[in-house]
Amino acid sequence: VTALAEVMAIDAHTGSILWRQSVSAPIRSTPTVDHNRLYVTSINNQLDVFECSTGHILWSHMGITENAGILGGSSPAVKDGIVVAPYSSGEVFGLRHDTGMVLWSESLAALNRVDSISSLAHIKARPLIHKDKALVISHSGRTSLIHLRTGQTLWTKDIGGIHSPALSKGTVFMVNNNNQLIALDFETGRIIWSKNLPLTQGLKQDGERLLWAGPILTKEYLILAGSNGKIIFCSPKNGDIHH
């Protein structure tokens, strides 16, 4: 997918273009593939679904168009025939994978934000689906666990972020907007521990603070990448940084 509003299928061995389709707006998120279906979300909050083998469009779904948002977007997540489609408006929809019929919808927009940046409800982190539940994080300060089939909100925490979380043995690891690494219980939302990440390591002369992305979970560590071009290794047990 490209920022020129195009979707292409390319032969992995030869590089030849198998098919090419135009969509309604530029695309700044990665596509999702599941069972010969390609799910693509444009910056105008339109989800288009293509047949992978032919490029034939199967169905589309439209969210509320936002005039402002964070650069980049979230990819849909699919499991058991249900598509979890997040948008920059803070909306998240549960859709049937075969028809696009809406099964449920929820909004993760926070109502008590007053400044222009923190009020952006943009869902940039990819939804995390585990068993029959989906964890969705918005930039404006809401993290919710939603039942995949009913759309029931099982819990909500006042935690905002833009990075996709990691899950291991019932624990969710995420970086919030305040540069904290947080471990939550997936089923209850209880905060197990939180760790303030370095803000001044390798501080630039212009005073810009460090920002951290991740985490990626390995067997022993949580790995995060900093805006200073460095990575750190943190313990999944308590968030301590290993030097």
mmCIF file of C-alpha atoms in Angstrom:
data_model
loop_
_atom_site.group_PDB
_atom_site.id
_atom_site.type_symbol
_atom_site.label_atom_id
_atom_site.label_comp_id
_atom_site.label_asym_id
_atom_site.label_seq_id
_atom_site.Cartn_x
_atom_site.Cartn_y
_atom_site.Cartn_z
ATOM 1 C CA VAL A 1 0.000 0.000 0.000
ATOM 2 C CA THR A 2 1.240 3.537 -0.693
ATOM 3 C CA ALA A 3 0.711 7.162 0.239
ATOM 4 C CA LEU A 4 -0.373 7.643 -3.391
ATOM 5 C CA ALA A 5 -3.664 5.846 -2.589
ATOM 6 C CA GLU A 6 -2.717 2.614 -4.314
ATOM 7 C CA VAL A 7 -2.888 -1.052 -3.337
ATOM 8 C CA MET A 8 -0.672 -3.528 -5.184
ATOM 9 C CA ALA A 9 0.022 -7.245 -5.147
ATOM 10 C CA ILE A 10 3.630 -8.030 -6.110
ATOM 11 C CA ASP A 11 5.101 -11.415 -6.958
ATOM 12 C CA ALA A 12 7.640 -12.150 -4.212
ATOM 13 C CA HIS A 13 10.003 -13.997 -6.572
ATOM 14 C CA THR A 14 10.055 -11.720 -9.609
ATOM 15 C CA GLY A 15 8.809 -8.336 -8.369
ATOM 16 C CA SER A 16 6.199 -8.171 -11.115
ATOM 17 C CA ILE A 17 2.908 -6.458 -10.275
ATOM 18 C CA LEU A 18 0.046 -8.970 -10.234
ATOM 19 C CA TRP A 19 -2.700 -6.391 -9.745
ATOM 20 C CA ARG A 20 -3.105 -2.750 -8.792
ATOM 21 C CA GLN A 21 -6.093 -0.911 -7.333
ATOM 22 C CA SER A 22 -6.782 2.703 -6.393
ATOM 23 C CA VAL A 23 -8.479 3.717 -3.139
ATOM 24 C CA SER A 24 -10.096 6.943 -1.998
ATOM 25 C CA ALA A 25 -7.181 8.421 0.012
ATOM 26 C CA PRO A 26 -3.517 7.873 0.938
ATOM 27 C CA ILE A 27 -2.662 4.890 3.151
ATOM 28 C CA ARG A 28 -0.248 5.245 6.086
ATOM 29 C CA SER A 29 -0.757 1.907 7.841
ATOM 30 C CA THR A 30 0.236 -1.622 6.975
ATOM 31 C CA PRO A 31 -2.383 -3.908 5.404
ATOM 32 C CA THR A 32 -3.788 -6.956 7.153
ATOM 33 C CA VAL A 33 -4.117 -10.319 5.388
ATOM 34 C CA ASP A 34 -6.439 -13.113 6.519
ATOM 35 C CA HIS A 35 -7.976 -15.992 4.538
ATOM 36 C CA ASN A 36 -7.449 -14.514 1.042
ATOM 37 C CA ARG A 37 -8.720 -11.115 2.187
ATOM 38 C CA LEU A 38 -6.651 -7.924 2.255
ATOM 39 C CA TYR A 39 -7.776 -5.201 4.687
ATOM 40 C CA VAL A 40 -6.596 -1.644 3.966
ATOM 41 C CA THR A 41 -7.437 1.526 5.934
ATOM 42 C CA SER A 42 -7.025 4.958 4.308
ATOM 43 C CA ILE A 43 -6.364 8.227 6.169
ATOM 44 C CA ASN A 44 -9.992 9.264 5.572
ATOM 45 C CA ASN A 45 -11.063 6.339 7.802
ATOM 46 C CA GLN A 46 -12.313 4.094 5.033
ATOM 47 C CA LEU A 47 -11.660 0.358 5.281
ATOM 48 C CA ASP A 48 -11.505 -1.411 1.918
ATOM 49 C CA VAL A 49 -11.378 -5.205 1.684
ATOM 50 C CA PHE A 50 -9.906 -6.910 -1.390
ATOM 51 C CA GLU A 51 -9.619 -10.482 -2.559
ATOM 52 C CA CYS A 52 -5.892 -11.219 -2.355
ATOM 53 C CA SER A 53 -5.704 -13.399 -5.459
ATOM 54 C CA THR A 54 -7.565 -11.102 -7.861
ATOM 55 C CA GLY A 55 -7.664 -7.590 -6.338
ATOM 56 C CA HIS A 56 -11.461 -7.621 -6.567
ATOM 57 C CA ILE A 57 -12.971 -5.347 -3.917
ATOM 58 C CA LEU A 58 -15.347 -7.253 -1.639
ATOM 59 C CA TRP A 59 -16.739 -4.552 0.649
ATOM 60 C CA SER A 60 -15.951 -1.220 2.310
ATOM 61 C CA HIS A 61 -16.716 0.436 5.621
ATOM 62 C CA MET A 62 -16.490 4.136 6.520
ATOM 63 C CA GLY A 63 -15.811 5.742 9.899
ATOM 64 C CA ILE A 64 -16.066 9.408 10.829
ATOM 65 C CA THR A 65 -13.577 11.551 8.917
ATOM 66 C CA GLU A 66 -11.122 13.493 11.093
ATOM 67 C CA ASN A 67 -9.436 16.737 10.039
ATOM 68 C CA ALA A 68 -6.435 16.192 12.307
ATOM 69 C CA GLY A 69 -4.594 13.121 13.486
ATOM 70 C CA ILE A 70 -1.227 11.554 14.224
ATOM 71 C CA LEU A 71 0.989 10.604 11.298
ATOM 72 C CA GLY A 72 0.468 6.914 10.631
ATOM 73 C CA GLY A 73 -2.461 4.685 11.401
ATOM 74 C CA SER A 74 -3.546 1.387 12.848
ATOM 75 C CA SER A 75 -4.109 -1.837 10.949
ATOM 76 C CA PRO A 76 -7.279 -3.883 11.437
ATOM 77 C CA ALA A 77 -7.049 -7.107 13.423
ATOM 78 C CA VAL A 78 -8.995 -10.241 12.441
ATOM 79 C CA LYS A 79 -9.949 -13.374 14.337
ATOM 80 C CA ASP A 80 -12.770 -15.941 14.119
ATOM 81 C CA GLY A 81 -14.471 -14.096 11.268
ATOM 82 C CA ILE A 82 -14.586 -10.735 13.098
ATOM 83 C CA VAL A 83 -12.649 -7.677 11.951
ATOM 84 C CA VAL A 84 -11.669 -5.161 14.630
ATOM 85 C CA ALA A 85 -11.337 -1.900 12.706
ATOM 86 C CA PRO A 86 -9.900 1.150 14.535
ATOM 87 C CA TYR A 87 -9.994 4.691 13.149
ATOM 88 C CA SER A 88 -8.337 8.050 13.837
ATOM 89 C CA SER A 89 -11.685 9.316 15.177
ATOM 90 C CA GLY A 90 -11.316 7.058 18.217
ATOM 91 C CA GLU A 91 -14.028 4.761 16.879
ATOM 92 C CA VAL A 92 -13.529 1.011 16.819
ATOM 93 C CA PHE A 93 -15.897 -1.353 15.014
ATOM 94 C CA GLY A 94 -16.465 -5.080 15.069
ATOM 95 C CA LEU A 95 -17.361 -6.170 11.515
ATOM 96 C CA ARG A 96 -18.224 -9.466 9.859
ATOM 97 C CA HIS A 97 -15.293 -10.482 7.660
ATOM 98 C CA ASP A 98 -17.486 -11.743 4.814
ATOM 99 C CA THR A 99 -20.011 -8.909 4.466
ATOM 100 C CA GLY A 100 -18.716 -5.954 6.505
ATOM 101 C CA MET A 101 -21.899 -5.905 8.579
ATOM 102 C CA VAL A 102 -21.424 -3.962 11.825
ATOM 103 C CA LEU A 103 -21.663 -6.221 14.875
ATOM 104 C CA TRP A 104 -20.734 -3.566 17.433
ATOM 105 C CA SER A 105 -19.052 -0.193 17.809
ATOM 106 C CA GLU A 106 -17.293 1.692 20.586
ATOM 107 C CA SER A 107 -15.637 5.099 20.994
ATOM 108 C CA LEU A 108 -12.362 5.555 22.843
ATOM 109 C CA ALA A 109 -12.411 9.338 22.629
ATOM 110 C CA ALA A 110 -11.776 10.971 26.020
ATOM 111 C CA LEU A 111 -14.226 13.727 26.939
ATOM 112 C CA ASN A 112 -12.129 15.575 29.552
ATOM 113 C CA ARG A 113 -9.134 16.569 27.411
ATOM 114 C CA VAL A 114 -8.749 20.303 26.841
ATOM 115 C CA ASP A 115 -5.514 20.794 24.872
ATOM 116 C CA SER A 116 -5.420 20.143 21.142
ATOM 117 C CA ILE A 117 -2.810 17.375 21.177
ATOM 118 C CA SER A 118 -4.057 15.138 23.987
ATOM 119 C CA SER A 119 -7.635 15.447 22.717
ATOM 120 C CA LEU A 120 -6.727 13.592 19.507
ATOM 121 C CA ALA A 121 -8.595 10.308 19.848
ATOM 122 C CA HIS A 122 -6.530 8.638 17.121
ATOM 123 C CA ILE A 123 -6.147 4.865 17.544
ATOM 124 C CA LYS A 124 -2.667 4.235 16.136
ATOM 125 C CA ALA A 125 -1.757 1.078 18.080
ATOM 126 C CA ARG A 126 -2.880 -2.145 16.445
ATOM 127 C CA PRO A 127 -5.647 -3.904 18.436
ATOM 128 C CA LEU A 128 -4.418 -6.913 20.394
ATOM 129 C CA ILE A 129 -6.750 -9.910 20.146
ATOM 130 C CA HIS A 130 -6.400 -12.744 22.652
ATOM 131 C CA LYS A 131 -8.930 -15.574 22.832
ATOM 132 C CA ASP A 132 -12.345 -13.847 22.549
ATOM 133 C CA LYS A 133 -11.273 -10.342 23.612
ATOM 134 C CA ALA A 134 -9.691 -7.315 21.928
ATOM 135 C CA LEU A 135 -7.510 -4.735 23.683
ATOM 136 C CA VAL A 136 -7.688 -1.298 22.062
ATOM 137 C CA ILE A 137 -5.611 1.778 22.970
ATOM 138 C CA SER A 138 -6.353 5.383 21.959
ATOM 139 C CA HIS A 139 -4.042 8.382 22.035
ATOM 140 C CA SER A 140 -6.500 10.493 24.030
ATOM 141 C CA GLY A 141 -6.128 8.412 27.183
ATOM 142 C CA ARG A 142 -8.362 5.357 27.071
ATOM 143 C CA THR A 143 -7.447 1.680 26.976
ATOM 144 C CA SER A 144 -10.344 -0.777 26.816
ATOM 145 C CA LEU A 145 -10.819 -4.529 26.708
ATOM 146 C CA ILE A 146 -13.772 -5.405 24.468
ATOM 147 C CA HIS A 147 -15.517 -8.739 24.019
ATOM 148 C CA LEU A 148 -14.910 -9.756 20.432
ATOM 149 C CA ARG A 149 -18.413 -11.040 19.619
ATOM 150 C CA THR A 150 -20.689 -8.841 21.745
ATOM 151 C CA GLY A 151 -18.758 -5.559 21.860
ATOM 152 C CA GLN A 152 -19.203 -5.398 25.628
ATOM 153 C CA THR A 153 -16.545 -3.266 27.324
ATOM 154 C CA LEU A 154 -15.053 -5.461 30.051
ATOM 155 C CA TRP A 155 -12.805 -2.786 31.560
ATOM 156 C CA THR A 156 -11.409 0.656 30.752
ATOM 157 C CA LYS A 157 -8.291 2.384 32.077
ATOM 158 C CA ASP A 158 -7.262 6.024 31.719
ATOM 159 C CA ILE A 159 -4.085 5.117 29.837
ATOM 160 C CA GLY A 160 -3.274 6.537 26.413
ATOM 161 C CA GLY A 161 -0.674 5.455 23.887
ATOM 162 C CA ILE A 162 0.203 5.073 20.216
ATOM 163 C CA HIS A 163 2.349 1.926 20.260
ATOM 164 C CA SER A 164 1.106 -1.630 19.890
ATOM 165 C CA PRO A 165 1.274 -3.617 23.146
ATOM 166 C CA ALA A 166 2.864 -7.012 23.765
ATOM 167 C CA LEU A 167 1.197 -9.926 25.567
ATOM 168 C CA SER A 168 2.711 -12.837 27.474
ATOM 169 C CA LYS A 169 1.060 -15.254 29.916
ATOM 170 C CA GLY A 170 -1.882 -12.969 30.626
ATOM 171 C CA THR A 171 0.208 -9.809 31.078
ATOM 172 C CA VAL A 172 0.047 -6.840 28.688
ATOM 173 C CA PHE A 173 3.137 -4.650 28.310
ATOM 174 C CA MET A 174 2.712 -1.171 26.829
ATOM 175 C CA VAL A 175 4.304 2.281 26.626
ATOM 176 C CA ASN A 176 1.960 5.146 27.458
ATOM 177 C CA ASN A 177 2.015 8.798 26.401
ATOM 178 C CA ASN A 178 3.906 9.754 29.576
ATOM 179 C CA ASN A 179 6.914 7.595 28.651
ATOM 180 C CA GLN A 180 6.063 4.908 31.168
ATOM 181 C CA LEU A 181 6.420 1.179 30.596
ATOM 182 C CA ILE A 182 3.349 -0.460 32.134
ATOM 183 C CA ALA A 183 2.386 -4.070 32.828
ATOM 184 C CA LEU A 184 -1.347 -4.797 33.125
ATOM 185 C CA ASP A 185 -3.359 -7.912 33.828
ATOM 186 C CA PHE A 186 -5.137 -8.660 30.539
ATOM 187 C CA GLU A 187 -8.343 -9.978 32.096
ATOM 188 C CA THR A 188 -8.879 -7.328 34.794
ATOM 189 C CA GLY A 189 -6.878 -4.264 33.712
ATOM 190 C CA ARG A 190 -5.094 -4.199 37.084
ATOM 191 C CA ILE A 191 -1.731 -2.432 36.899
ATOM 192 C CA ILE A 192 0.941 -4.920 37.986
ATOM 193 C CA TRP A 193 3.834 -2.455 37.790
ATOM 194 C CA SER A 194 4.903 0.730 35.984
ATOM 195 C CA LYS A 195 8.347 2.090 35.240
ATOM 196 C CA ASN A 196 9.369 5.609 34.214
ATOM 197 C CA LEU A 197 11.540 5.414 31.114
ATOM 198 C CA PRO A 198 14.606 7.681 30.709
ATOM 199 C CA LEU A 199 13.752 11.177 29.495
ATOM 200 C CA THR A 200 17.186 12.787 29.286
ATOM 201 C CA GLN A 201 19.588 10.048 28.198
ATOM 202 C CA GLY A 202 21.410 11.496 25.182
ATOM 203 C CA LEU A 203 19.334 14.694 25.472
ATOM 204 C CA LYS A 204 19.624 16.849 22.375
ATOM 205 C CA GLN A 205 20.751 20.468 22.560
ATOM 206 C CA ASP A 206 17.329 21.758 21.580
ATOM 207 C CA GLY A 207 15.905 20.274 24.790
ATOM 208 C CA GLU A 208 13.731 17.708 23.038
ATOM 209 C CA ARG A 209 12.963 14.855 25.417
ATOM 210 C CA LEU A 210 13.382 11.209 24.594
ATOM 211 C CA LEU A 211 10.447 9.215 23.264
ATOM 212 C CA TRP A 212 10.257 5.426 23.423
ATOM 213 C CA ALA A 213 8.567 2.968 21.078
ATOM 214 C CA GLY A 214 7.695 -0.674 21.628
ATOM 215 C CA PRO A 215 7.877 -2.982 23.377
ATOM 216 C CA ILE A 216 8.977 -6.072 21.490
ATOM 217 C CA LEU A 217 8.937 -9.108 23.761
ATOM 218 C CA THR A 218 11.662 -11.737 23.604
ATOM 219 C CA LYS A 219 12.249 -14.735 25.842
ATOM 220 C CA GLU A 220 14.099 -12.675 28.449
ATOM 221 C CA TYR A 221 13.526 -8.979 27.755
ATOM 222 C CA LEU A 222 11.191 -6.209 26.683
ATOM 223 C CA ILE A 223 13.044 -4.255 23.988
ATOM 224 C CA LEU A 224 12.272 -0.565 23.391
ATOM 225 C CA ALA A 225 13.678 1.866 20.821
ATOM 226 C CA GLY A 226 14.419 5.494 21.686
ATOM 227 C CA SER A 227 14.321 8.664 19.620
ATOM 228 C CA ASN A 228 18.067 8.981 20.338
ATOM 229 C CA GLY A 229 18.738 5.963 18.123
ATOM 230 C CA LYS A 230 19.397 3.577 21.001
ATOM 231 C CA ILE A 231 17.577 0.538 22.351
ATOM 232 C CA ILE A 232 17.109 -0.591 25.940
ATOM 233 C CA PHE A 233 16.379 -3.998 27.431
ATOM 234 C CA CYS A 234 13.857 -4.112 30.289
ATOM 235 C CA SER A 235 12.835 -6.894 32.638
ATOM 236 C CA PRO A 236 9.286 -8.241 32.141
ATOM 237 C CA LYS A 237 9.139 -8.849 35.905
ATOM 238 C CA ASN A 238 9.491 -5.243 37.059
ATOM 239 C CA GLY A 239 10.565 -3.036 34.145
ATOM 240 C CA ASP A 240 14.138 -2.581 35.374
ATOM 241 C CA ILE A 241 16.609 -1.642 32.650
ATOM 242 C CA HIS A 242 19.483 -4.075 32.042
ATOM 243 C CA HIS A 243 22.792 -2.409 31.232
#
